[in-house]
Short mmCIF file of C-alpha atoms in Angstrom, two decimals:
data_model
loop_
_atom_site.label_atom_id
_atom_site.label_comp_id
_atom_site.label_asym_id
_atom_site.label_seq_id
_atom_site.Cartn_x
_atom_site.Cartn_y
_atom_site.Cartn_z
CA UNK W 1 -2.29 20.58 34.62
CA UNK W 2 0.88 22.09 34.30
CA UNK W 3 2.33 23.64 30.71
CA UNK W 4 5.20 21.07 30.92
CA UNK W 5 3.15 17.98 31.43
CA UNK W 6 0.58 19.03 28.60
CA UNK W 7 3.55 19.55 26.31
CA UNK W 8 4.90 16.39 26.98
CA UNK W 9 1.87 14.46 25.77
CA UNK W 10 -0.03 16.89 23.87
CA UNK W 11 2.01 18.44 21.21
CA UNK W 12 1.07 22.24 20.41
CA UNK W 13 -1.28 22.68 17.42
CA UNK W 14 0.50 22.68 14.35
CA UNK W 15 1.80 26.04 13.01
CA UNK W 16 2.19 24.78 9.36
CA UNK W 17 -1.16 24.61 8.57
CA UNK W 18 -3.43 21.70 7.10
CA UNK W 19 -2.15 19.28 4.64
CA UNK W 20 -4.02 17.25 1.71
CA UNK W 21 -6.10 20.34 1.00
CA UNK W 22 -7.40 20.73 4.63
CA UNK W 23 -11.03 19.50 5.57
CA UNK W 24 -12.11 19.78 2.20
CA UNK W 25 -9.33 17.68 0.67
CA UNK W 26 -9.58 15.13 3.37
CA UNK W 27 -13.12 14.66 2.77
CA UNK W 28 -12.68 14.38 -0.93
CA UNK W 29 -10.10 11.92 -0.50
CA UNK W 30 -11.75 9.95 2.07
CA UNK W 31 -14.81 9.44 -0.31
CA UNK W 32 -13.32 9.89 -3.84
CA UNK W 33 -10.23 7.05 -3.49
CA UNK W 34 -12.71 4.34 -2.27
CA UNK W 35 -14.61 5.30 -5.40
CA UNK W 36 -11.53 4.79 -7.57
CA UNK W 37 -11.08 1.20 -6.05
CA UNK W 38 -14.72 0.43 -7.31
CA UNK W 39 -14.16 2.04 -10.56
CA UNK W 40 -11.19 0.18 -11.47
CA UNK W 41 -13.07 -3.24 -10.56
CA UNK W 42 -16.14 -2.48 -12.56
CA UNK W 43 -14.62 -0.74 -15.55
CA UNK W 44 -11.95 -3.20 -16.20
CA UNK W 45 -13.70 -6.58 -15.92
CA UNK W 46 -13.81 -9.94 -17.30
CA UNK W 47 -17.36 -9.54 -18.49
CA UNK W 48 -17.25 -7.19 -21.43
CA UNK W 49 -13.91 -5.87 -21.45
CA UNK W 50 -10.91 -3.31 -20.28
CA UNK W 51 -12.19 -0.77 -20.55
CA UNK W 52 -15.98 -1.58 -21.19
CA UNK W 53 -17.11 -0.95 -24.57
CA UNK W 54 -19.27 1.96 -24.03
CA UNK W 55 -16.35 4.10 -22.77
CA UNK W 56 -14.87 3.54 -26.35
CA UNK W 57 -18.00 5.04 -27.67
CA UNK W 58 -19.22 7.48 -25.49
CA UNK W 59 -21.95 8.70 -27.57
CA UNK W 60 -23.72 5.17 -27.12
CA UNK W 61 -23.14 5.37 -23.22
CA UNK W 62 -26.13 4.66 -21.09
CA UNK W 63 -26.50 3.85 -17.56
CA UNK W 64 -28.55 0.81 -18.15
CA UNK W 65 -26.00 -0.42 -20.72
CA UNK W 66 -23.10 0.33 -18.50
CA UNK W 67 -24.69 -1.59 -15.65
CA UNK W 68 -24.79 -4.78 -18.09
CA UNK W 69 -21.38 -4.18 -19.24
CA UNK W 70 -19.91 -4.00 -15.95
CA UNK W 71 -22.18 -6.50 -14.10
CA UNK W 72 -23.20 -4.09 -11.60
CA UNK W 73 -24.69 -6.20 -8.59
CA UNK W 74 -26.66 -3.37 -7.21
CA UNK W 75 -25.50 -1.53 -3.95
CA UNK W 76 -26.66 -4.11 -1.75
CA UNK W 77 -24.86 -6.48 -3.79
CA UNK W 78 -21.46 -4.56 -3.28
CA UNK W 79 -21.23 -6.25 0.55
CA UNK W 80 -21.78 -9.63 1.91
CA UNK W 81 -21.99 -10.57 5.33
CA UNK W 82 -20.57 -13.89 4.64
CA UNK W 83 -17.49 -12.40 2.93
CA UNK W 84 -16.80 -9.65 5.65
CA UNK W 85 -16.99 -12.65 8.27
CA UNK W 86 -14.06 -14.28 6.20
CA UNK W 87 -12.06 -11.24 6.03
CA UNK W 88 -12.54 -10.55 9.63
CA UNK W 89 -11.19 -14.05 10.18
CA UNK W 90 -8.09 -13.32 8.14
CA UNK W 91 -7.26 -10.36 10.31
CA UNK W 92 -7.89 -12.74 13.39
CA UNK W 93 -5.66 -14.97 11.85
CA UNK W 94 -3.07 -12.38 11.46
CA UNK W 95 -3.28 -11.44 15.24
CA UNK W 96 -2.93 -15.17 16.36
CA UNK W 97 0.15 -15.43 14.27
CA UNK W 98 1.81 -12.26 15.58
CA UNK W 99 0.94 -13.65 19.00
CA UNK W 100 2.28 -17.20 18.72
CA UNK W 101 5.05 -17.03 16.08
CA UNK W 102 8.66 -16.12 17.39
CA UNK W 103 9.74 -12.80 16.48
CA UNK W 104 12.28 -10.00 17.62
CA UNK W 105 11.58 -7.15 20.11
CA UNK W 106 12.59 -3.86 19.25
CA UNK W 107 12.19 -0.30 20.83
CA UNK W 108 10.95 2.64 19.07
CA UNK W 109 12.35 6.06 18.68
CA UNK W 110 12.17 8.27 21.60
CA UNK W 111 8.76 9.95 22.07
CA UNK W 112 8.10 13.68 22.56
CA UNK W 113 7.28 12.47 26.32
CA UNK W 114 10.81 10.96 26.46
CA UNK W 115 9.96 7.20 26.64
CA UNK W 116 10.22 4.66 23.92
CA UNK W 117 7.11 1.90 22.77
CA UNK W 118 8.12 -1.61 22.81
CA UNK W 119 7.26 -3.77 19.53
CA UNK W 120 7.13 -7.49 18.66
CA UNK W 121 8.18 -8.05 14.73
CA UNK W 122 7.29 -11.01 13.09
CA UNK W 123 5.24 -10.22 10.06
CA UNK W 124 7.69 -11.95 7.61
CA UNK W 125 7.38 -15.53 9.71
CA UNK W 126 3.75 -14.89 9.81
CA UNK W 127 3.43 -14.33 5.49
CA UNK W 128 5.42 -17.54 5.07
CA UNK W 129 3.06 -19.59 7.05
CA UNK W 130 0.34 -18.26 5.38
CA UNK W 131 1.57 -18.71 2.08
CA UNK W 132 2.93 -22.05 2.67
CA UNK W 133 -0.67 -23.16 3.99
CA UNK W 134 -1.74 -21.59 0.57
CA UNK W 135 0.88 -23.60 -1.60
CA UNK W 136 -0.06 -26.94 0.22
CA UNK W 137 -3.65 -26.33 -0.59
CA UNK W 138 -2.91 -25.66 -4.40
CA UNK W 139 -0.56 -28.65 -4.56
CA UNK W 140 -3.89 -30.93 -3.59
CA UNK W 141 -6.18 -28.74 -5.60
CA UNK W 142 -4.81 -26.90 -7.92
CA UNK W 143 -6.29 -23.61 -9.27
CA UNK W 144 -9.74 -24.84 -7.70
CA UNK W 145 -8.34 -24.18 -4.19
CA UNK W 146 -11.00 -22.58 -2.21
CA UNK W 147 -8.89 -19.55 -1.33
CA UNK W 148 -8.22 -18.72 -5.01
CA UNK W 149 -11.65 -19.29 -6.02
CA UNK W 150 -13.24 -17.12 -3.21
CA UNK W 151 -11.05 -14.08 -4.02
CA UNK W 152 -12.00 -14.32 -7.72
CA UNK W 153 -15.80 -14.76 -7.05
CA UNK W 154 -16.03 -12.34 -4.16
CA UNK W 155 -13.72 -9.61 -5.51
CA UNK W 156 -16.21 -6.45 -5.04
CA UNK W 157 -17.04 -7.63 -1.89
CA UNK W 158 -13.65 -8.10 -0.56
CA UNK W 159 -13.12 -4.42 -1.30
CA UNK W 160 -16.31 -3.19 0.35
CA UNK W 161 -15.20 -5.34 3.23
CA UNK W 162 -11.70 -3.94 3.89
CA UNK W 163 -13.25 -0.32 3.20
CA UNK W 164 -15.52 -1.11 5.94
CA UNK W 165 -12.84 -1.94 8.32
CA UNK W 166 -10.67 1.13 7.44
CA UNK W 167 -13.89 3.11 8.40
CA UNK W 168 -14.48 1.51 11.56
CA UNK W 169 -10.71 1.54 12.78
CA UNK W 170 -10.31 5.22 11.87
CA UNK W 171 -13.58 5.80 13.81
CA UNK W 172 -12.57 4.02 16.51
CA UNK W 173 -9.03 5.27 17.31
CA UNK W 174 -10.51 9.02 16.67
CA UNK W 175 -12.81 8.66 19.61
CA UNK W 176 -10.34 6.80 21.73
CA UNK W 177 -7.75 9.64 21.34
CA UNK W 178 -10.04 11.80 23.48
CA UNK W 179 -9.02 9.56 26.40
CA UNK W 180 -5.53 10.82 26.25
CA UNK W 181 -4.39 12.03 29.45
CA UNK W 182 -1.39 14.11 30.29
CA UNK W 183 1.58 11.93 31.95
CA UNK W 184 0.00 8.76 31.44
CA UNK W 185 1.51 5.58 32.01
CA UNK W 186 1.09 3.93 28.52
CA UNK W 187 2.99 6.81 26.79
CA UNK W 188 0.00 7.66 24.76
CA UNK W 189 0.55 10.90 22.64
CA UNK W 190 -1.38 12.94 20.01
CA UNK W 191 0.29 13.28 16.61
CA UNK W 192 1.53 16.82 16.05
CA UNK W 193 -0.43 17.69 13.22
CA UNK W 194 -3.64 15.35 14.07
CA UNK W 195 -5.58 17.65 16.47
CA UNK W 196 -6.56 20.69 14.33
CA UNK W 197 -9.95 20.74 16.08
CA UNK W 198 -11.53 20.01 12.76
CA UNK W 199 -13.38 16.67 13.06
CA UNK W 200 -13.25 15.76 9.34
CA UNK W 201 -9.49 16.61 9.08
CA UNK W 202 -8.26 15.07 12.45
CA UNK W 203 -10.31 11.74 11.80
CA UNK W 204 -8.72 11.62 8.26
CA UNK W 205 -4.85 12.47 9.14
CA UNK W 206 -5.25 10.76 12.69
CA UNK W 207 -5.45 12.20 16.12
CA UNK W 208 -3.54 9.79 18.26
CA UNK W 209 0.33 8.90 17.24
CA UNK W 210 0.47 5.18 18.02
CA UNK W 211 -3.03 4.02 19.40
CA UNK W 212 -2.96 0.71 21.08
CA UNK W 213 -5.60 -1.61 22.34
CA UNK W 214 -5.13 -4.35 24.68
CA UNK W 215 -6.88 -7.67 24.03
CA UNK W 216 -7.63 -10.79 25.74
CA UNK W 217 -4.83 -13.51 24.79
CA UNK W 218 -3.26 -11.01 22.39
CA UNK W 219 -2.02 -8.45 25.04
CA UNK W 220 -1.45 -5.05 23.67
CA UNK W 221 -1.61 -4.20 19.94
CA UNK W 222 -0.33 -1.39 18.05
CA UNK W 223 -3.05 -0.79 15.70
CA UNK W 224 -0.88 1.45 13.36
CA UNK W 225 2.15 -0.91 13.27
CA UNK W 226 -0.16 -4.26 12.62
CA UNK W 227 -2.04 -2.38 9.79
CA UNK W 228 1.10 -1.06 8.19
CA UNK W 229 2.62 -4.43 6.91
CA UNK W 230 0.22 -7.14 7.91
CA UNK W 231 -3.23 -7.44 6.42
CA UNK W 232 -2.79 -5.22 3.28
CA UNK W 233 0.52 -6.01 2.31
CA UNK W 234 0.27 -10.23 2.73
CA UNK W 235 -3.08 -9.40 1.03
CA UNK W 236 -1.45 -7.97 -2.12
CA UNK W 237 0.42 -11.10 -2.50
CA UNK W 238 -2.45 -13.48 -2.10
CA UNK W 239 -4.68 -11.28 -4.42
CA UNK W 240 -1.83 -11.73 -7.11
CA UNK W 241 -1.61 -15.52 -6.44
CA UNK W 242 -5.54 -15.62 -6.70
CA UNK W 243 -5.28 -14.10 -10.21
CA UNK W 244 -2.47 -16.34 -11.25
CA UNK W 245 -4.45 -19.20 -10.47
CA UNK W 246 -7.45 -18.01 -12.45
CA UNK W 247 -5.36 -17.09 -15.30
CA UNK W 248 -4.13 -21.06 -15.13
CA UNK W 249 -7.86 -22.14 -14.56
CA UNK W 250 -9.06 -20.18 -17.76
CA UNK W 251 -6.42 -20.12 -20.07
CA UNK W 252 -4.47 -23.47 -18.86
CA UNK W 253 -1.28 -21.56 -18.60
CA UNK W 254 0.71 -19.11 -16.24
CA UNK W 255 2.33 -16.47 -18.94
CA UNK W 256 5.56 -15.31 -18.22
CA UNK W 257 4.40 -11.58 -17.55
CA UNK W 258 2.01 -12.95 -14.54
CA UNK W 259 5.15 -14.66 -13.35
CA UNK W 260 7.04 -11.52 -13.52
CA UNK W 261 4.54 -9.60 -11.79
CA UNK W 262 4.01 -11.67 -9.07
CA UNK W 263 7.89 -12.21 -8.90
CA UNK W 264 8.43 -8.62 -8.49
CA UNK W 265 5.94 -7.48 -6.28
CA UNK W 266 6.15 -10.55 -3.76
CA UNK W 267 10.14 -9.50 -3.80
CA UNK W 268 8.91 -6.19 -2.75
CA UNK W 269 6.34 -7.30 -0.09
CA UNK W 270 8.74 -9.95 1.58
CA UNK W 271 11.67 -7.45 1.65
CA UNK W 272 9.42 -4.89 3.50
CA UNK W 273 8.41 -7.87 5.75
CA UNK W 274 12.12 -9.19 6.37
CA UNK W 275 13.29 -5.38 7.08
CA UNK W 276 9.91 -4.90 9.42
CA UNK W 277 11.93 -3.09 12.21
CA UNK W 278 12.98 -0.54 9.76
CA UNK W 279 9.55 0.94 9.78
CA UNK W 280 10.18 2.69 13.00
CA UNK W 281 12.47 5.31 11.48
CA UNK W 282 9.51 6.01 8.79
CA UNK W 283 7.41 9.10 8.81
CA UNK W 284 4.08 6.69 8.84
CA UNK W 285 5.45 5.58 12.50
CA UNK W 286 7.29 8.63 13.87
CA UNK W 287 4.98 11.66 12.77
CA UNK W 288 1.69 10.66 11.25
CA UNK W 289 -1.25 9.85 13.57
CA UNK W 290 -3.26 6.80 12.63
CA UNK W 291 -6.64 7.93 10.99
CA UNK W 292 -8.64 7.14 8.06
CA UNK W 293 -5.46 8.00 5.65
CA UNK W 294 -3.25 5.28 6.69
CA UNK W 295 -6.18 2.78 7.44
CA UNK W 296 -7.55 2.99 4.20
CA UNK W 297 -4.18 3.04 2.35
CA UNK W 298 -2.91 -0.02 4.22
CA UNK W 299 -6.02 -2.16 4.06
CA UNK W 300 -7.77 -1.22 0.96
CA UNK W 301 -5.85 0.88 -1.44
CA UNK W 302 -2.61 -0.99 -1.48
CA UNK W 303 -4.04 -4.58 -2.10
CA UNK W 304 -6.82 -3.52 -4.48
CA UNK W 305 -4.79 -0.86 -6.71
CA UNK W 306 -1.30 -2.58 -6.29
CA UNK W 307 -2.56 -5.75 -7.84
CA UNK W 308 -4.55 -4.02 -10.89
CA UNK W 309 -1.59 -5.52 -13.12
CA UNK W 310 -2.33 -9.19 -12.38
CA UNK W 311 -5.88 -8.93 -12.35
CA UNK W 312 -5.76 -7.58 -15.92
CA UNK W 313 -3.42 -10.38 -17.01
CA UNK W 314 -5.62 -13.03 -15.39
CA UNK W 315 -8.05 -12.26 -18.34
CA UNK W 316 -5.62 -11.39 -21.25
CA UNK W 317 -2.04 -12.94 -20.65
CA UNK W 318 0.73 -11.24 -22.12
CA UNK W 319 3.70 -13.35 -23.52
CA UNK W 320 6.65 -11.16 -23.09
CA UNK W 321 9.71 -13.27 -24.77
CA UNK W 322 13.06 -13.68 -23.73
CA UNK W 323 14.25 -10.26 -24.65
CA UNK W 324 10.99 -8.60 -23.07
CA UNK W 325 11.78 -10.56 -19.87
CA UNK W 326 15.26 -9.39 -19.87
CA UNK W 327 14.44 -5.74 -20.38
CA UNK W 328 11.79 -5.64 -17.67
CA UNK W 329 14.16 -7.53 -15.27
CA UNK W 330 16.70 -4.83 -15.94
CA UNK W 331 14.35 -2.26 -15.07
CA UNK W 332 13.46 -3.86 -11.82
CA UNK W 333 16.99 -4.88 -10.72
CA UNK W 334 18.07 -1.23 -11.30
CA UNK W 335 15.28 0.12 -9.27
CA UNK W 336 15.78 -2.55 -6.39
CA UNK W 337 19.42 -1.90 -6.07
CA UNK W 338 18.75 1.69 -5.55
CA UNK W 339 15.81 1.13 -3.05
CA UNK W 340 17.19 -1.47 -1.04
CA UNK W 341 20.78 -0.12 -0.81
CA UNK W 342 19.69 3.33 0.04
CA UNK W 343 17.55 2.22 2.75
CA UNK W 344 19.80 0.18 4.20
CA UNK W 345 22.48 2.76 4.26
CA UNK W 346 19.99 5.13 5.92
CA UNK W 347 18.82 2.28 8.59
CA UNK W 348 22.26 1.40 9.45
CA UNK W 349 23.46 5.28 9.92
CA UNK W 350 20.39 5.85 12.32
CA UNK W 351 20.50 2.69 14.37
CA UNK W 352 24.48 2.33 14.39
CA UNK W 353 26.43 4.98 13.14
CA UNK W 354 29.73 2.97 14.08
CA UNK W 355 28.83 0.14 11.54
CA UNK W 356 32.02 -0.69 9.38
CA UNK W 357 29.65 -0.62 6.33
CA UNK W 358 28.67 3.14 6.71
CA UNK W 359 31.25 4.52 9.06
CA UNK W 360 33.15 5.95 6.27
CA UNK W 361 30.22 8.36 5.03
CA UNK W 362 30.27 11.91 5.52
CA UNK W 363 27.75 13.84 7.54
CA UNK W 364 26.82 17.44 8.97
CA UNK W 365 25.66 17.65 12.45
CA UNK W 366 22.57 20.11 13.20
CA UNK W 367 22.07 22.47 16.32
CA UNK W 368 19.76 19.68 17.43
CA UNK W 369 22.17 16.88 17.64
CA UNK W 370 21.00 15.11 14.77
CA UNK W 371 23.19 14.13 11.78
CA UNK W 372 22.60 14.16 8.25
CA UNK W 373 24.18 12.17 5.58
CA UNK W 374 26.02 14.49 2.84
CA UNK W 375 27.88 11.50 0.78
CA UNK W 376 27.08 8.08 -0.29
CA UNK W 377 23.37 7.45 -1.62
CA UNK W 378 21.98 10.38 0.45
CA UNK W 379 24.74 12.68 -0.56
CA UNK W 380 23.18 12.13 -4.25
CA UNK W 381 19.54 13.27 -3.50
CA UNK W 382 17.59 13.89 -0.15
CA UNK W 383 14.98 10.96 -1.10
CA UNK W 384 17.15 8.91 -3.50
CA UNK W 385 15.06 5.65 -2.03
CA UNK W 386 12.10 7.05 -3.81
CA UNK W 387 13.82 7.11 -7.15
CA UNK W 388 14.32 3.30 -6.77
CA UNK W 389 10.78 2.88 -5.68
CA UNK W 390 9.34 4.61 -8.84
CA UNK W 391 11.69 2.93 -11.09
CA UNK W 392 10.49 -0.54 -9.83
CA UNK W 393 6.79 0.76 -10.14
CA UNK W 394 7.39 0.58 -13.93
CA UNK W 395 8.65 -3.22 -13.84
CA UNK W 396 5.34 -3.67 -12.44
CA UNK W 397 3.23 -2.10 -15.13
CA UNK W 398 5.50 -2.61 -18.17
CA UNK W 399 4.34 -6.58 -18.31
CA UNK W 400 1.01 -5.36 -19.32
CA UNK W 401 2.36 -4.20 -22.44
CA UNK W 402 0.02 -1.73 -24.56
CA UNK W 403 -3.09 -2.80 -22.41
CA UNK W 404 -6.72 -3.25 -23.44
CA UNK W 405 -8.96 -5.66 -24.26
CA UNK W 406 -12.58 -6.63 -25.50
CA UNK W 407 -14.47 -9.72 -24.55
CA UNK W 408 -16.51 -10.76 -27.71
CA UNK W 409 -19.25 -13.48 -26.85
CA UNK W 410 -21.84 -15.44 -28.97
CA UNK W 411 -24.59 -14.46 -26.20
CA UNK W 412 -25.74 -11.46 -24.47
CA UNK W 413 -23.67 -10.02 -21.53
CA UNK W 414 -24.32 -12.26 -18.18
CA UNK W 415 -25.90 -10.67 -15.46
CA UNK W 416 -24.13 -9.57 -12.11
CA UNK W 417 -22.13 -12.69 -10.49
CA UNK W 418 -21.81 -14.33 -14.08
CA UNK W 419 -18.73 -14.38 -16.00
CA UNK W 420 -18.15 -15.42 -19.53
CA UNK W 421 -14.64 -16.77 -18.55
CA UNK W 422 -16.29 -18.98 -15.90
CA UNK W 423 -18.32 -20.86 -18.33
CA UNK W 424 -21.67 -19.32 -17.33
CA UNK W 425 -24.80 -20.11 -19.16
CA UNK W 426 -27.14 -17.71 -20.83
CA UNK W 427 -30.43 -18.54 -22.03
CA UNK W 428 -29.62 -22.13 -21.64
CA UNK W 429 -26.34 -22.13 -23.85
CA UNK W 430 -23.11 -21.60 -22.78
CA UNK W 431 -21.27 -18.57 -23.33
CA UNK W 432 -18.64 -18.55 -26.23
CA UNK W 433 -15.65 -16.05 -26.05
CA UNK W 434 -12.87 -14.47 -27.23
CA UNK W 435 -10.47 -12.19 -25.65
CA UNK W 436 -9.01 -9.39 -28.14
CA UNK W 437 -7.45 -6.31 -28.15
CA UNK W 438 -9.30 -4.37 -30.89
CA UNK W 439 -10.24 -0.98 -30.59
CA UNK W 440 -9.68 -1.28 -26.83
CA UNK W 441 -5.97 -1.56 -27.43
CA UNK W 442 -4.06 1.27 -25.56
CA UNK W 443 -7.01 2.43 -23.60
CA UNK W 444 -6.55 -0.14 -20.93
CA UNK W 445 -3.15 1.60 -19.86
CA UNK W 446 -5.31 4.01 -17.74
CA UNK W 447 -5.84 1.07 -15.55
CA UNK W 448 -2.64 -1.05 -15.75
CA UNK W 449 -0.33 2.12 -15.90
CA UNK W 450 -2.31 4.04 -13.28
CA UNK W 451 -0.19 2.76 -10.52
CA UNK W 452 2.85 4.59 -11.97
CA UNK W 453 1.22 7.87 -12.13
CA UNK W 454 -0.23 7.69 -8.99
CA UNK W 455 3.18 6.45 -7.09
CA UNK W 456 4.84 9.45 -8.78
CA UNK W 457 2.02 11.77 -7.21
CA UNK W 458 2.45 9.95 -3.81
CA UNK W 459 6.13 9.98 -3.78
CA UNK W 460 6.58 13.79 -4.61
CA UNK W 461 3.78 14.46 -2.23
CA UNK W 462 5.67 12.50 0.73
CA UNK W 463 8.75 14.18 -0.21
CA UNK W 464 7.32 17.95 0.21
CA UNK W 465 5.72 16.69 3.45
CA UNK W 466 9.13 15.32 4.78
CA UNK W 467 11.00 18.61 3.37
CA UNK W 468 8.48 20.71 5.36
CA UNK W 469 9.06 18.76 8.49
CA UNK W 470 12.83 18.72 8.37
CA UNK W 471 12.38 22.43 7.60
CA UNK W 472 10.55 23.08 10.66
CA UNK W 473 12.78 20.82 12.91
CA UNK W 474 16.21 21.98 11.72
CA UNK W 475 15.65 25.68 10.59
CA UNK W 476 18.87 27.05 9.04
CA UNK W 477 20.57 23.61 9.43
CA UNK W 478 18.32 22.23 6.84
CA UNK W 479 18.90 25.20 4.29
CA UNK W 480 22.68 24.54 4.63
CA UNK W 481 22.06 20.84 4.17
CA UNK W 482 20.15 21.55 0.96
CA UNK W 483 22.95 23.56 -0.38
CA UNK W 484 25.46 20.49 0.39
CA UNK W 485 22.80 17.95 -1.23
CA UNK W 486 20.74 19.99 -3.67
CA UNK W 487 18.64 17.23 -5.55
CA UNK W 488 15.45 16.06 -4.12
CA UNK W 489 14.79 12.52 -5.80
CA UNK W 490 16.40 12.57 -9.32
CA UNK W 491 19.50 13.99 -9.36
CA UNK W 492 20.49 16.51 -12.18
CA UNK W 493 16.48 17.01 -12.74
CA UNK W 494 14.34 17.18 -9.65
#
């Protein structure tokens, strides 16, 4: 094998070192973040409160009491073959819709080997079809539509099923990556930072850049692109809708706060699906390999962590009133305007610099031939779109108000699988309950506002990764660019 052949398919080992804290950080993230998904589920629940009462009085905390308050189902009860089967059926449906529904054909950016991969995009059409079916079912059966009750009744097992799929996919693509050969006709490549030689790190970060699999009937499936916007993003919307249905079922109303969160987050998702081809210019597709980091983030973390606010409101509705609604709408509108207009500007410039809408923008040309915008949105900050994204994150959390609630009941806490909110019987008598804030007021914000804190860390970390990548790619040109556009995300501050 010649050096030139090897270079075209197997990028040199990264000189910038490990990311995410190296192998230890990869290990901690791979097992720590799934634990967060479970903690958010158990410690903020519809059995005893959000947070559970024992956390408000640590001196009285015992393992036995905590198990009772969280409805702990036991380790075996965390999963279910039946639920996993339904989740796999959901993934199968997504594959079918990707194959049979019409879509647009696009080519990706040029690979290191010189070729371009082809993609079919129809995630928006697939999501509209799925939501339309769910809407029809809801019209016929209301909040008792089986999809909504299934989600609420099997929430823990849904987390486990999607975690399992992420682990399996990450392991499959890691093992498969060792079959990448120089000069292959399928244009398979390893990710520049994904073959350090450390098993845990490479499994986490992703060894192969664009792993694909060919299946009967479905043809060639790009695993990374499929996971990026399909099961998890639509799953986020479906979870929110299930929580809305549950709120109506239990409380007899849908609160204005629940409507806002569903509207904002659905807009975010369907906007991303509509702009699906734009993902081809993102770091996830052009730079990162597909490993557990992306598999878990796309399939488990995103739907189950991003939907925490709607899940909270399903148990404790918050009524905002006219002024509350207007204030939150202003936050959302401002964030979305920055996010969408800046991303549109970047995407137009990358795909067609002669587009009349962006032809007036100033740019600097680098030694590598790339062009970097120095006016418009991207002359304001080097990652101005992240600012809009983070502002929108606040509009997802603010509808929950000063969060926290306790569930006061007239009989002992139900065992695992029972909920006072669904009319369960304990000791032969119906569970009486009242959801109040009490001393829990404010403590629930650790759950409902977690997204804002996490998202700020995510965006800053992503910005730092992108900065380092660009510094290696452009060298002195990047330093010159940073002098022209000195701010990273928030002009005048950072």
